[in-house]
């Protein structure tokens, strides 16, 4: 489903104003509903997510991390900044860091980091000192919600009945744009469960904010439920909230709203990588609250790996880097295997998996495991920027990493499948080139069809990022 079509229905039916009791259900459910509609339209199976093999140990770890949660919050009372980081840390110098918030946490010592579990655990040892794990909130909300669902309590039944009635009208509007039948009962169940989680989480987060009393809140993924609830509470308490850009926004419903929307669950400010990103989405905030700062971590890594970047120019054998994502890994891995067969070791091929693919890629992509001419990266042992620095070409679909690869001067090719639509502007502006097959990719590289703007990198990343970020934060701090 196109974002424009989805937003049009939202506008026509005033969906952002819909509430159940004090729960603004459409605002919280729109991301999940858009994902559902897109998947059934594309014929993607709606299987439940597989449980991790480490679930039992993960639950034990979460129980341990939950001990004395409120007491830990009280020890961080009156912090200047509350940081909601990205839980998927990366390994650097034998410690795990958050790419987006680590430098801020170091700079502002009177800050506290709240971290959600990542696959039922936290990546340790973490470099961050002032950190509180949110396992208690996740366990409390999930366990209470599960009990209410399984016992079909009055609270559950009343909520689901309401959502079944409400969603029938809404689904009729979307059904015209989606060929496959939309199951109202599935959507009603999803929204009901969100409501039950919301009831528990809002109560706990309200207590947390009342204890810590931050002057500013900084977050990374504003559309996860924790951030949305905190933004809602912060709006009531007059605490300014800031989101740090972490990915491509143009193709995400999370950053595209009907014009002039008032969404309390959205942050007050967004810090973007450059002016290029200010124009890529319909944010529900004023332009003056979209601050251009850059990306400190990328800037640091580009300088660090500059020597490798320079040395690679003298090599005889070129390196082709494939950038996978769990949503398109099946298609891209097959393309990489076919490409390796065509080029017959003429190039070195690296297939960089997304961290979400590390655990199950051998089972999901058996053809990739069998191909010994491809080097598969399936761990956090090496930084992605090291691979950018040693590569000459990159192939991807819609990953933010594609833009980062441009910073390293890589010739860039976009595999043209449905989810690559958000890269259309990148190709039209000649920073990248669409390819539709491994044969076409091979011919483009072999014939040295240089992409016009592949080395014009400054448009995507503002320089002096950390200083810019500190200046804007200081301006917002009371």
PDB file of N, CA and C in Angstrom, residues 56 104 118 122 135-136 153 170 277 283 287 417 425 452:
ATOM      1  N   UNK A  56      14.033 -18.942  27.149  1.00  0.00           N
ATOM      2  CA  UNK A  56      13.978 -19.257  28.579  1.00  0.00           C
ATOM      3  C   UNK A  56      15.060 -18.501  29.349  1.00  0.00           C
ATOM      4  N   UNK A 104      26.347  11.419  23.296  1.00  0.00           N
ATOM      5  CA  UNK A 104      25.533  12.355  24.081  1.00  0.00           C
ATOM      6  C   UNK A 104      25.563  11.963  25.552  1.00  0.00           C
ATOM      7  N   UNK A 118      16.787  -6.427  23.953  1.00  0.00           N
ATOM      8  CA  UNK A 118      16.938  -6.780  22.542  1.00  0.00           C
ATOM      9  C   UNK A 118      16.960  -8.297  22.455  1.00  0.00           C
ATOM     10  N   UNK A 122      20.230  -7.940  26.917  1.00  0.00           N
ATOM     11  CA  UNK A 122      20.954  -6.705  26.643  1.00  0.00           C
ATOM     12  C   UNK A 122      22.378  -7.071  26.248  1.00  0.00           C
ATOM     13  N   UNK A 135      13.434  -3.913  31.524  1.00  0.00           N
ATOM     14  CA  UNK A 135      12.851  -5.252  31.492  1.00  0.00           C
ATOM     15  C   UNK A 135      11.593  -5.362  32.353  1.00  0.00           C
ATOM     16  N   UNK A 136      11.592  -4.677  33.495  1.00  0.00           N
ATOM     17  CA  UNK A 136      10.429  -4.722  34.389  1.00  0.00           C
ATOM     18  C   UNK A 136       9.170  -4.241  33.673  1.00  0.00           C
ATOM     19  N   UNK A 153     -11.122 -11.476  29.860  1.00  0.00           N
ATOM     20  CA  UNK A 153     -11.731 -10.668  30.917  1.00  0.00           C
ATOM     21  C   UNK A 153     -12.672  -9.619  30.333  1.00  0.00           C
ATOM     22  N   UNK A 170     -13.502   1.557   8.960  1.00  0.00           N
ATOM     23  CA  UNK A 170     -12.176   1.944   8.479  1.00  0.00           C
ATOM     24  C   UNK A 170     -11.675   0.972   7.417  1.00  0.00           C
ATOM     25  N   UNK A 277      17.238  15.500   4.233  1.00  0.00           N
ATOM     26  CA  UNK A 277      16.257  14.688   4.956  1.00  0.00           C
ATOM     27  C   UNK A 277      15.073  15.506   5.469  1.00  0.00           C
ATOM     28  N   UNK A 283       6.305  15.448   8.224  1.00  0.00           N
ATOM     29  CA  UNK A 283       6.354  15.373   9.678  1.00  0.00           C
ATOM     30  C   UNK A 283       5.204  16.173  10.294  1.00  0.00           C
ATOM     31  N   UNK A 287       8.397  23.168  10.681  1.00  0.00           N
ATOM     32  CA  UNK A 287       9.719  23.084  10.061  1.00  0.00           C
ATOM     33  C   UNK A 287      10.818  23.597  10.989  1.00  0.00           C
ATOM     34  N   UNK A 417      13.084  -3.814  -6.607  1.00  0.00           N
ATOM     35  CA  UNK A 417      11.925  -4.610  -6.234  1.00  0.00           C
ATOM     36  C   UNK A 417      10.957  -3.661  -5.536  1.00  0.00           C
ATOM     37  N   UNK A 425      14.195   8.697  -5.616  1.00  0.00           N
ATOM     38  CA  UNK A 425      14.826  10.017  -5.709  1.00  0.00           C
ATOM     39  C   UNK A 425      16.346   9.894  -5.772  1.00  0.00           C
ATOM     40  N   UNK A 452      27.002   9.140 -11.929  1.00  0.00           N
ATOM     41  CA  UNK A 452      27.356  10.559 -11.971  1.00  0.00           C
ATOM     42  C   UNK A 452      27.736  11.154 -10.619  1.00  0.00           C
TER      43      UNK A 452
END
